[in-house]
Short mmCIF file of C-alpha atoms in Angstrom, two decimals:
data_model
loop_
_atom_site.label_atom_id
_atom_site.label_comp_id
_atom_site.label_asym_id
_atom_site.label_seq_id
_atom_site.Cartn_x
_atom_site.Cartn_y
_atom_site.Cartn_z
CA MET A 1 73.33 22.07 -17.81
CA THR A 2 70.67 22.43 -14.95
CA ASP A 3 72.10 22.14 -11.54
CA TYR A 4 69.08 20.29 -9.84
CA GLY A 5 70.94 20.07 -6.39
CA GLU A 6 71.45 23.78 -6.27
CA GLU A 7 67.82 24.53 -7.31
CA GLN A 8 66.64 21.90 -4.38
CA ARG A 9 68.94 23.51 -1.86
CA ASN A 10 67.71 27.16 -2.54
CA GLU A 11 64.14 25.99 -2.46
CA LEU A 12 64.60 24.22 1.03
CA GLU A 13 66.14 27.51 2.49
CA ALA A 14 63.27 29.30 1.26
CA LEU A 15 60.67 26.85 2.64
CA GLU A 16 62.23 26.75 5.94
CA SER A 17 61.94 30.60 6.17
CA ILE A 18 58.43 30.72 5.16
CA TYR A 19 57.30 27.91 7.22
CA PRO A 20 59.46 28.04 10.28
CA ASP A 21 57.01 26.25 12.88
CA SER A 22 55.85 23.62 10.26
CA PHE A 23 58.56 22.54 8.13
CA THR A 24 60.60 19.68 9.30
CA VAL A 25 63.58 17.87 7.44
CA LEU A 26 63.37 14.16 7.35
CA SER A 27 66.54 13.27 5.40
CA GLU A 28 69.21 15.04 3.27
CA SER A 29 69.88 12.41 0.63
CA PRO A 30 67.45 12.14 -1.00
CA PRO A 31 66.05 15.50 0.26
CA SER A 32 62.89 14.71 2.31
CA PHE A 33 60.90 17.00 4.46
CA THR A 34 57.28 17.43 5.79
CA ILE A 35 55.21 20.74 5.94
CA THR A 36 52.14 20.86 8.11
CA VAL A 37 49.09 22.98 6.58
CA THR A 38 46.18 23.87 8.74
CA SER A 39 43.05 25.62 7.64
CA GLU A 40 41.70 28.88 8.82
CA ALA A 41 39.26 28.30 11.97
CA GLY A 42 35.86 27.72 11.16
CA GLU A 43 32.70 27.97 12.97
CA ASN A 44 33.20 27.06 16.78
CA ASP A 45 36.75 27.31 16.20
CA GLU A 46 37.08 23.97 14.28
CA THR A 47 39.97 23.35 11.77
CA VAL A 48 41.28 20.66 9.55
CA GLN A 49 44.77 19.81 9.35
CA THR A 50 47.19 17.65 7.17
CA THR A 51 50.88 17.10 7.08
CA LEU A 52 52.44 16.69 3.50
CA LYS A 53 55.63 14.85 2.85
CA PHE A 54 57.76 15.70 0.02
CA THR A 55 60.75 13.89 -1.36
CA TYR A 56 62.92 15.39 -4.11
CA SER A 57 63.26 13.05 -7.27
CA GLU A 58 66.86 13.31 -8.76
CA LYS A 59 65.81 15.67 -11.58
CA TYR A 60 63.29 17.76 -9.69
CA PRO A 61 61.95 20.37 -10.79
CA ASP A 62 61.85 18.99 -14.28
CA GLU A 63 60.30 16.03 -12.58
CA ALA A 64 57.46 16.18 -10.05
CA PRO A 65 58.52 15.36 -6.36
CA LEU A 66 57.06 12.49 -4.51
CA TYR A 67 54.41 13.39 -2.29
CA GLU A 68 52.06 11.78 0.39
CA ILE A 69 49.67 12.67 3.28
CA PHE A 70 51.98 12.02 6.21
CA SER A 71 49.10 12.53 8.82
CA GLN A 72 45.73 14.37 9.03
CA GLU A 73 43.23 15.69 11.43
CA ASN A 74 39.35 15.85 10.86
CA LEU A 75 39.61 14.95 7.25
CA GLU A 76 37.35 12.41 5.63
CA ASP A 77 38.64 9.86 3.15
CA ASN A 78 36.97 11.60 0.10
CA ASP A 79 38.97 14.79 1.37
CA ILE A 80 42.17 12.99 1.34
CA SER A 81 41.51 11.67 -2.17
CA ASP A 82 40.56 15.15 -3.40
CA ILE A 83 43.77 16.60 -1.91
CA LEU A 84 45.86 13.90 -3.67
CA LYS A 85 44.21 14.64 -6.90
CA LEU A 86 44.89 18.41 -6.50
CA LEU A 87 48.51 17.67 -5.89
CA ALA A 88 48.82 15.69 -8.99
CA LEU A 89 47.23 18.61 -11.06
CA GLN A 90 49.43 21.31 -9.59
CA ALA A 91 52.55 19.10 -10.22
CA GLU A 92 51.84 18.41 -13.72
CA GLU A 93 50.98 22.22 -14.43
CA ASN A 94 54.17 23.35 -12.74
CA LEU A 95 56.89 21.10 -14.12
CA GLY A 96 60.23 22.81 -14.79
CA MET A 97 59.60 25.23 -11.92
CA VAL A 98 60.23 24.85 -8.22
CA MET A 99 56.54 24.12 -6.95
CA ILE A 100 56.52 23.20 -3.18
CA PHE A 101 55.14 26.51 -2.20
CA THR A 102 52.55 26.45 -4.83
CA LEU A 103 51.45 22.93 -3.85
CA VAL A 104 51.26 23.83 -0.28
CA THR A 105 49.40 27.09 -1.12
CA ALA A 106 46.76 24.94 -3.16
CA VAL A 107 46.36 22.51 -0.40
CA GLN A 108 45.86 25.39 2.12
CA GLU A 109 43.14 26.69 0.02
CA LYS A 110 41.50 23.40 -0.22
CA LEU A 111 41.52 22.81 3.37
CA ASN A 112 39.74 26.32 3.78
CA GLU A 113 37.09 25.13 1.52
CA ILE A 114 36.73 21.69 3.51
CA VAL A 115 35.90 23.94 6.57
CA ASP A 116 33.37 25.74 4.79
CA GLN A 117 31.70 22.64 3.47
CA ILE A 118 31.66 21.47 7.07
CA LYS A 119 29.86 24.60 8.02
CA THR A 120 27.40 24.37 5.19
CA ARG A 121 26.80 20.47 5.87
CA ARG A 122 25.96 21.37 9.53
CA GLU A 123 23.68 24.20 8.53
CA GLU A 124 21.81 21.92 6.14
CA GLU A 125 21.54 19.02 8.80
CA LYS A 126 20.30 21.54 11.21
CA LYS A 127 17.60 22.87 8.82
CA GLN A 128 16.73 19.24 8.08
CA LYS A 129 16.20 18.48 11.81
CA GLU A 130 14.12 21.60 12.26
CA LYS A 131 12.09 20.55 9.29
CA GLU A 132 11.47 16.97 10.66
CA ALA A 133 10.55 18.42 13.98
CA GLU A 134 8.14 20.64 12.17
CA GLU A 135 6.54 17.98 10.19
CA ALA A 136 6.26 15.79 13.29
CA GLU A 137 4.36 18.50 15.19
CA LYS A 138 2.05 18.89 12.42
CA GLN A 139 1.40 15.17 12.38
CA LEU A 140 0.87 15.52 16.21
CA PHE A 141 -1.85 18.32 15.87
CA HIS A 142 -3.38 17.47 12.60
CA GLY A 143 -2.95 13.90 12.16
CA THR A 144 -2.87 12.02 8.81
CA PRO A 145 -4.83 13.32 6.00
CA VAL A 146 -7.71 11.07 5.12
CA THR A 147 -7.70 9.81 1.64
CA ILE A 148 -9.78 6.95 -0.08
CA GLU A 149 -6.90 4.79 -0.18
CA ASN A 150 -6.05 4.96 3.87
CA PHE A 151 -9.51 5.22 4.45
CA LEU A 152 -10.26 1.82 2.94
CA ASN A 153 -7.07 0.16 4.52
CA TRP A 154 -8.26 1.26 7.80
CA LYS A 155 -11.66 -0.01 7.27
CA ALA A 156 -10.47 -3.34 6.07
CA LYS A 157 -8.32 -3.69 9.13
CA PHE A 158 -11.27 -2.58 11.54
CA ASP A 159 -13.62 -5.10 9.86
CA ALA A 160 -11.06 -7.77 10.19
CA GLU A 161 -10.51 -6.84 14.03
CA LEU A 162 -14.44 -6.89 14.57
CA LEU A 163 -14.88 -10.18 12.88
CA GLU A 164 -12.36 -11.70 15.20
CA ILE A 165 -13.98 -10.22 18.01
CA LYS A 166 -17.31 -11.57 17.09
CA LYS A 167 -15.65 -15.01 16.46
CA LYS A 168 -14.22 -15.08 19.89
CA ARG A 169 -17.50 -13.99 21.51
CA MET A 170 -19.53 -16.60 19.63
CA LYS A 171 -16.93 -19.16 20.71
CA GLU A 172 -17.11 -18.14 24.31
CA GLU A 173 -20.84 -18.33 24.24
CA GLU A 174 -20.91 -21.43 22.57
CA GLN A 175 -18.44 -22.96 25.22
CA ALA A 176 -20.54 -21.44 28.03
CA GLY A 177 -23.73 -23.24 26.65
CA LYS A 178 -22.05 -26.55 26.40
CA ASN A 179 -20.73 -26.23 30.16
CA LYS A 180 -24.19 -25.20 31.37
CA LEU A 181 -26.38 -27.90 33.01
CA SER A 182 -30.18 -27.86 32.98
CA GLY A 183 -32.06 -28.47 36.22
CA LYS A 184 -32.60 -31.93 35.24
CA GLN A 185 -29.02 -32.62 34.73
CA LEU A 186 -28.00 -30.97 37.96
CA PHE A 187 -30.51 -33.08 39.94
CA GLU A 188 -29.27 -36.28 37.95
CA THR A 189 -25.57 -35.13 38.64
CA ASP A 190 -25.91 -34.02 42.22
CA HIS A 191 -27.71 -36.80 44.22
CA ASN A 192 -27.67 -34.62 47.36
CA LEU A 193 -30.19 -32.17 45.74
CA ASP A 194 -33.10 -34.72 46.30
CA THR A 195 -32.29 -34.93 50.10
CA SER A 196 -31.21 -31.37 50.68
CA ASP A 197 -34.54 -30.05 52.07
CA ILE A 198 -34.99 -32.89 54.44
CA GLN A 199 -31.50 -32.54 55.59
CA PHE A 200 -31.86 -28.79 56.26
CA LEU A 201 -35.12 -29.63 58.42
CA GLU A 202 -33.21 -32.46 60.10
CA ASP A 203 -30.15 -30.38 60.81
CA ALA A 204 -32.29 -27.48 62.08
CA GLY A 205 -34.39 -29.74 64.73
CA ASN A 206 -35.26 -27.86 67.79
CA ASN A 207 -32.98 -24.94 66.77
CA VAL A 208 -35.75 -23.40 64.79
CA GLU A 209 -36.89 -20.35 66.53
CA VAL A 210 -40.29 -18.69 65.97
CA ASP A 211 -41.04 -15.05 67.21
CA GLU A 212 -44.52 -15.38 68.85
CA SER A 213 -44.97 -11.64 68.95
CA LEU A 214 -45.74 -11.81 65.22
CA PHE A 215 -49.03 -13.52 66.12
CA GLN A 216 -51.95 -12.13 67.92
CA GLU A 217 -53.98 -14.01 70.43
CA MET A 218 -56.59 -16.05 68.85
CA ASP A 219 -59.05 -14.65 71.37
CA ASP A 220 -58.29 -10.94 70.11
CA LEU A 221 -59.13 -11.69 66.54
CA GLU A 222 -62.48 -10.85 65.52
CA LEU A 223 -63.72 -13.52 63.28
CA GLU A 224 -67.32 -13.78 62.04
CA ASP A 225 -68.82 -17.08 62.43
CA ASP A 226 -71.17 -17.68 59.31
CA GLU A 227 -73.24 -20.11 61.42
CA ASP A 228 -74.26 -17.47 63.85
CA ASP A 229 -75.71 -15.51 60.87
CA PRO A 230 -79.53 -16.02 60.87
CA ASP A 231 -79.54 -15.72 56.94
CA TYR A 232 -76.84 -18.20 56.45
CA ASN A 233 -77.84 -21.14 54.24
CA PRO A 234 -75.07 -23.75 53.68
CA ALA A 235 -76.82 -24.94 50.58
CA ASP A 236 -76.95 -21.69 49.09
CA PRO A 237 -73.60 -20.10 48.00
CA GLU A 238 -75.07 -16.78 47.39
CA SER A 239 -76.63 -16.38 50.76
CA ASP A 240 -73.29 -15.36 52.02
CA SER A 241 -73.12 -12.38 49.53
CA ALA A 242 -76.61 -11.24 50.20
CA ASP A 243 -75.33 -8.86 52.80
#
Protein backbone atom coordinates (compact mmCIF):
# COMPACT_ATOMS: atom_id res chain seq x y z
CA MET A 1 0.00 0.00 0.00
CA THR A 2 1.36 3.40 -1.03
CA ASP A 3 2.17 5.78 1.80
CA TYR A 4 1.12 9.06 0.13
CA GLY A 5 1.94 11.11 3.22
CA GLU A 6 5.53 9.88 3.25
CA GLU A 7 6.06 10.60 -0.43
CA GLN A 8 4.63 14.08 -0.03
CA ARG A 9 6.84 14.90 2.99
CA ASN A 10 9.95 13.70 1.17
CA GLU A 11 9.15 15.85 -1.86
CA LEU A 12 8.52 18.91 0.32
CA GLU A 13 11.97 18.52 1.91
CA ALA A 14 13.59 18.19 -1.51
CA LEU A 15 11.74 21.23 -2.89
CA GLU A 16 12.75 23.37 0.07
CA SER A 17 16.41 22.54 -0.55
CA ILE A 18 16.13 23.11 -4.33
CA TYR A 19 14.28 26.44 -4.04
CA PRO A 20 15.46 27.91 -0.72
CA ASP A 21 14.64 31.55 -1.69
CA SER A 22 11.38 31.00 -3.53
CA PHE A 23 9.67 28.13 -1.65
CA THR A 24 7.01 29.11 0.91
CA VAL A 25 4.78 26.77 2.91
CA LEU A 26 1.21 28.02 3.19
CA SER A 27 -0.37 25.18 5.15
CA GLU A 28 0.45 21.63 6.38
CA SER A 29 -2.99 20.07 6.16
CA PRO A 30 -3.57 19.77 3.35
CA PRO A 31 0.02 20.47 2.31
CA SER A 32 0.03 23.72 0.33
CA PHE A 33 2.96 25.85 -0.80
CA THR A 34 4.14 28.34 -3.42
CA ILE A 35 7.23 28.44 -5.64
CA THR A 36 8.20 31.61 -7.44
CA VAL A 37 9.63 31.10 -10.92
CA THR A 38 11.55 33.84 -12.74
CA SER A 39 12.77 33.79 -16.31
CA GLU A 40 16.32 34.47 -17.36
CA ALA A 41 17.03 38.14 -18.03
CA GLY A 42 16.23 39.19 -21.55
CA GLU A 43 17.20 42.23 -23.55
CA ASN A 44 17.44 45.34 -21.34
CA ASP A 45 17.46 42.99 -18.30
CA GLU A 46 13.71 42.48 -18.50
CA THR A 47 12.19 39.38 -16.90
CA VAL A 48 8.82 37.72 -16.49
CA GLN A 49 7.80 36.00 -13.30
CA THR A 50 5.04 33.89 -11.84
CA THR A 51 4.35 32.38 -8.43
CA LEU A 52 2.79 28.91 -8.63
CA LYS A 53 0.58 27.60 -5.84
CA PHE A 54 0.39 23.82 -5.34
CA THR A 55 -1.87 21.83 -3.02
CA TYR A 56 -1.46 18.08 -2.62
CA SER A 57 -4.54 15.98 -3.17
CA GLU A 58 -5.09 13.07 -0.76
CA LYS A 59 -3.68 10.49 -3.18
CA TYR A 60 -0.93 12.56 -4.75
CA PRO A 61 1.17 11.54 -6.73
CA ASP A 62 -1.36 9.04 -8.13
CA GLU A 63 -3.64 12.05 -8.51
CA ALA A 64 -2.56 15.40 -9.93
CA PRO A 65 -1.93 18.20 -7.43
CA LEU A 66 -4.12 21.29 -7.47
CA TYR A 67 -2.31 24.24 -9.01
CA GLU A 68 -2.95 27.87 -9.88
CA ILE A 69 -1.17 31.10 -10.81
CA PHE A 70 -0.81 32.78 -7.42
CA SER A 71 0.71 35.99 -8.84
CA GLN A 72 2.62 37.15 -11.90
CA GLU A 73 4.69 40.00 -13.36
CA ASN A 74 4.87 41.17 -16.97
CA LEU A 75 2.74 38.32 -18.30
CA GLU A 76 -0.09 38.74 -20.78
CA ASP A 77 -3.40 36.92 -20.40
CA ASN A 78 -2.53 34.54 -23.20
CA ASP A 79 0.79 33.75 -21.47
CA ILE A 80 -1.06 32.77 -18.30
CA SER A 81 -3.43 30.60 -20.32
CA ASP A 82 -0.48 28.85 -21.98
CA ILE A 83 1.18 28.17 -18.62
CA LEU A 84 -1.98 26.59 -17.19
CA LYS A 85 -2.34 24.37 -20.26
CA LEU A 86 1.30 23.35 -19.89
CA LEU A 87 0.79 22.42 -16.22
CA ALA A 88 -2.25 20.29 -17.10
CA LEU A 89 -0.32 18.43 -19.79
CA GLN A 90 2.73 17.81 -17.61
CA ALA A 91 0.58 16.66 -14.67
CA GLU A 92 -1.23 14.17 -16.89
CA GLU A 93 2.04 12.76 -18.26
CA ASN A 94 3.63 12.35 -14.81
CA LEU A 95 0.84 10.71 -12.80
CA GLY A 96 2.19 8.15 -10.32
CA MET A 97 5.45 10.06 -9.77
CA VAL A 98 6.25 13.08 -7.64
CA MET A 99 6.11 15.85 -10.21
CA ILE A 100 6.40 19.33 -8.69
CA PHE A 101 10.01 19.78 -9.79
CA THR A 102 9.07 18.67 -13.32
CA LEU A 103 6.15 21.11 -13.43
CA VAL A 104 8.24 24.02 -12.17
CA THR A 105 11.02 23.23 -14.66
CA ALA A 106 8.50 23.22 -17.54
CA VAL A 107 7.16 26.61 -16.43
CA GLN A 108 10.71 27.97 -16.15
CA GLU A 109 11.40 27.01 -19.76
CA LYS A 110 8.10 28.54 -20.83
CA LEU A 111 8.97 31.85 -19.17
CA ASN A 112 12.31 31.92 -20.99
CA GLU A 113 10.43 31.40 -24.25
CA ILE A 114 8.13 34.29 -23.41
CA VAL A 115 11.09 36.60 -22.83
CA ASP A 116 12.52 35.57 -26.21
CA GLN A 117 9.14 36.24 -27.80
CA ILE A 118 9.06 39.70 -26.23
CA LYS A 119 12.49 40.39 -27.73
CA THR A 120 11.40 39.11 -31.14
CA ARG A 121 8.16 41.12 -30.98
CA ARG A 122 10.04 44.31 -30.14
CA GLU A 123 12.49 43.74 -32.98
CA GLU A 124 9.59 43.24 -35.38
CA GLU A 125 7.89 46.38 -34.10
CA LYS A 126 11.13 48.30 -34.54
CA LYS A 127 11.52 47.03 -38.11
CA GLN A 128 7.91 47.90 -38.85
CA LYS A 129 8.37 51.44 -37.57
CA GLU A 130 11.55 51.83 -39.62
CA LYS A 131 9.72 50.55 -42.70
CA GLU A 132 6.84 52.95 -42.13
CA ALA A 133 9.26 55.84 -41.67
CA GLU A 134 11.06 54.86 -44.88
CA GLU A 135 7.77 54.68 -46.79
CA ALA A 136 6.75 58.07 -45.41
CA GLU A 137 10.06 59.56 -46.54
CA LYS A 138 9.60 58.10 -50.02
CA GLN A 139 6.14 59.63 -50.20
CA LEU A 140 7.58 62.97 -49.10
CA PHE A 141 10.21 63.09 -51.85
CA HIS A 142 8.54 61.15 -54.63
CA GLY A 143 4.88 61.82 -54.04
CA THR A 144 2.07 59.52 -55.04
CA PRO A 145 2.59 57.70 -58.36
CA VAL A 146 0.15 58.96 -60.99
CA THR A 147 -2.26 56.36 -62.28
CA ILE A 148 -5.25 56.73 -64.56
CA GLU A 149 -7.56 56.18 -61.65
CA ASN A 150 -6.11 58.77 -59.26
CA PHE A 151 -5.63 61.26 -62.12
CA LEU A 152 -9.31 61.01 -63.07
CA ASN A 153 -10.26 61.41 -59.41
CA TRP A 154 -8.05 64.49 -59.13
CA LYS A 155 -9.42 65.99 -62.37
CA ALA A 156 -13.03 65.45 -61.29
CA LYS A 157 -12.31 67.19 -58.00
CA PHE A 158 -10.42 70.01 -59.75
CA ASP A 159 -13.23 70.57 -62.29
CA ALA A 160 -15.81 70.67 -59.50
CA GLU A 161 -13.80 73.24 -57.56
CA LEU A 162 -13.27 75.33 -60.72
CA LEU A 163 -17.02 75.26 -61.48
CA GLU A 164 -17.79 76.46 -57.97
CA ILE A 165 -15.34 79.35 -58.39
CA LYS A 166 -16.93 80.36 -61.70
CA LYS A 167 -20.44 80.21 -60.22
CA LYS A 168 -19.34 82.33 -57.29
CA ARG A 169 -17.68 84.89 -59.58
CA MET A 170 -20.73 85.10 -61.86
CA LYS A 171 -22.99 85.55 -58.87
CA GLU A 172 -20.76 88.35 -57.53
CA GLU A 173 -20.68 90.08 -60.94
CA GLU A 174 -24.44 89.75 -61.29
CA GLN A 175 -24.95 91.18 -57.83
CA ALA A 176 -22.54 94.03 -58.57
CA GLY A 177 -24.44 94.79 -61.80
CA LYS A 178 -27.70 94.99 -59.93
CA ASN A 179 -26.26 97.37 -57.38
CA LYS A 180 -24.57 99.69 -59.94
CA LEU A 181 -26.70 102.73 -60.94
CA SER A 182 -26.63 104.45 -64.31
CA GLY A 183 -25.92 108.19 -64.60
CA LYS A 184 -29.59 108.89 -65.04
CA GLN A 185 -30.45 106.75 -62.02
CA LEU A 186 -27.83 108.55 -59.95
CA PHE A 187 -29.20 111.93 -61.07
CA GLU A 188 -32.75 110.90 -60.28
CA THR A 189 -31.75 109.39 -56.94
CA ASP A 190 -29.51 112.21 -55.67
CA HIS A 191 -31.27 115.57 -56.22
CA ASN A 192 -28.20 117.43 -55.07
CA LEU A 193 -26.42 116.60 -58.30
CA ASP A 194 -28.48 119.13 -60.34
CA THR A 195 -27.39 122.02 -58.13
CA SER A 196 -23.94 120.81 -57.13
CA ASP A 197 -22.02 122.94 -59.69
CA ILE A 198 -23.99 126.09 -58.84
CA GLN A 199 -23.53 125.44 -55.15
CA PHE A 200 -19.81 125.04 -55.69
CA LEU A 201 -19.53 128.42 -57.39
CA GLU A 202 -21.65 130.12 -54.74
CA ASP A 203 -19.57 128.58 -51.96
CA ALA A 204 -16.39 129.73 -53.67
CA GLY A 205 -17.62 133.37 -54.05
CA ASN A 206 -14.78 135.83 -53.83
CA ASN A 207 -12.45 133.16 -52.59
CA VAL A 208 -11.55 132.12 -56.13
CA GLU A 209 -8.00 133.37 -56.72
CA VAL A 210 -6.50 133.95 -60.15
CA ASP A 211 -2.77 134.01 -60.72
CA GLU A 212 -2.42 137.08 -63.01
CA SER A 213 1.20 136.26 -63.75
CA LEU A 214 -0.08 133.47 -65.96
CA PHE A 215 -1.41 136.08 -68.38
CA GLN A 216 0.64 138.54 -70.45
CA GLU A 217 -0.18 142.19 -70.81
CA MET A 218 -2.50 142.68 -73.72
CA ASP A 219 -0.22 145.42 -75.06
CA ASP A 220 2.66 142.95 -75.26
CA LEU A 221 0.76 140.56 -77.47
CA GLU A 222 1.61 140.96 -81.19
CA LEU A 223 -1.75 140.45 -82.79
CA GLU A 224 -2.15 141.09 -86.51
CA ASP A 225 -5.23 143.10 -87.41
CA ASP A 226 -6.72 141.84 -90.65
CA GLU A 227 -8.27 145.24 -91.30
CA ASP A 228 -4.79 146.79 -91.58
CA ASP A 229 -3.94 144.41 -94.39
CA PRO A 230 -4.41 146.27 -97.75
CA ASP A 231 -5.30 142.98 -99.47
CA TYR A 232 -7.93 142.04 -96.89
CA ASN A 233 -11.41 141.62 -98.39
CA PRO A 234 -14.10 140.67 -95.88
CA ALA A 235 -16.24 139.26 -98.68
CA ASP A 236 -13.45 137.00 -99.92
CA PRO A 237 -12.64 134.19 -97.48
CA GLU A 238 -9.58 133.25 -99.48
CA SER A 239 -8.05 136.70 -99.37
CA ASP A 240 -6.71 135.84 -95.94
CA SER A 241 -4.84 132.85 -97.28
CA ALA A 242 -3.45 134.58 -100.33
CA ASP A 243 -0.39 135.51 -98.35
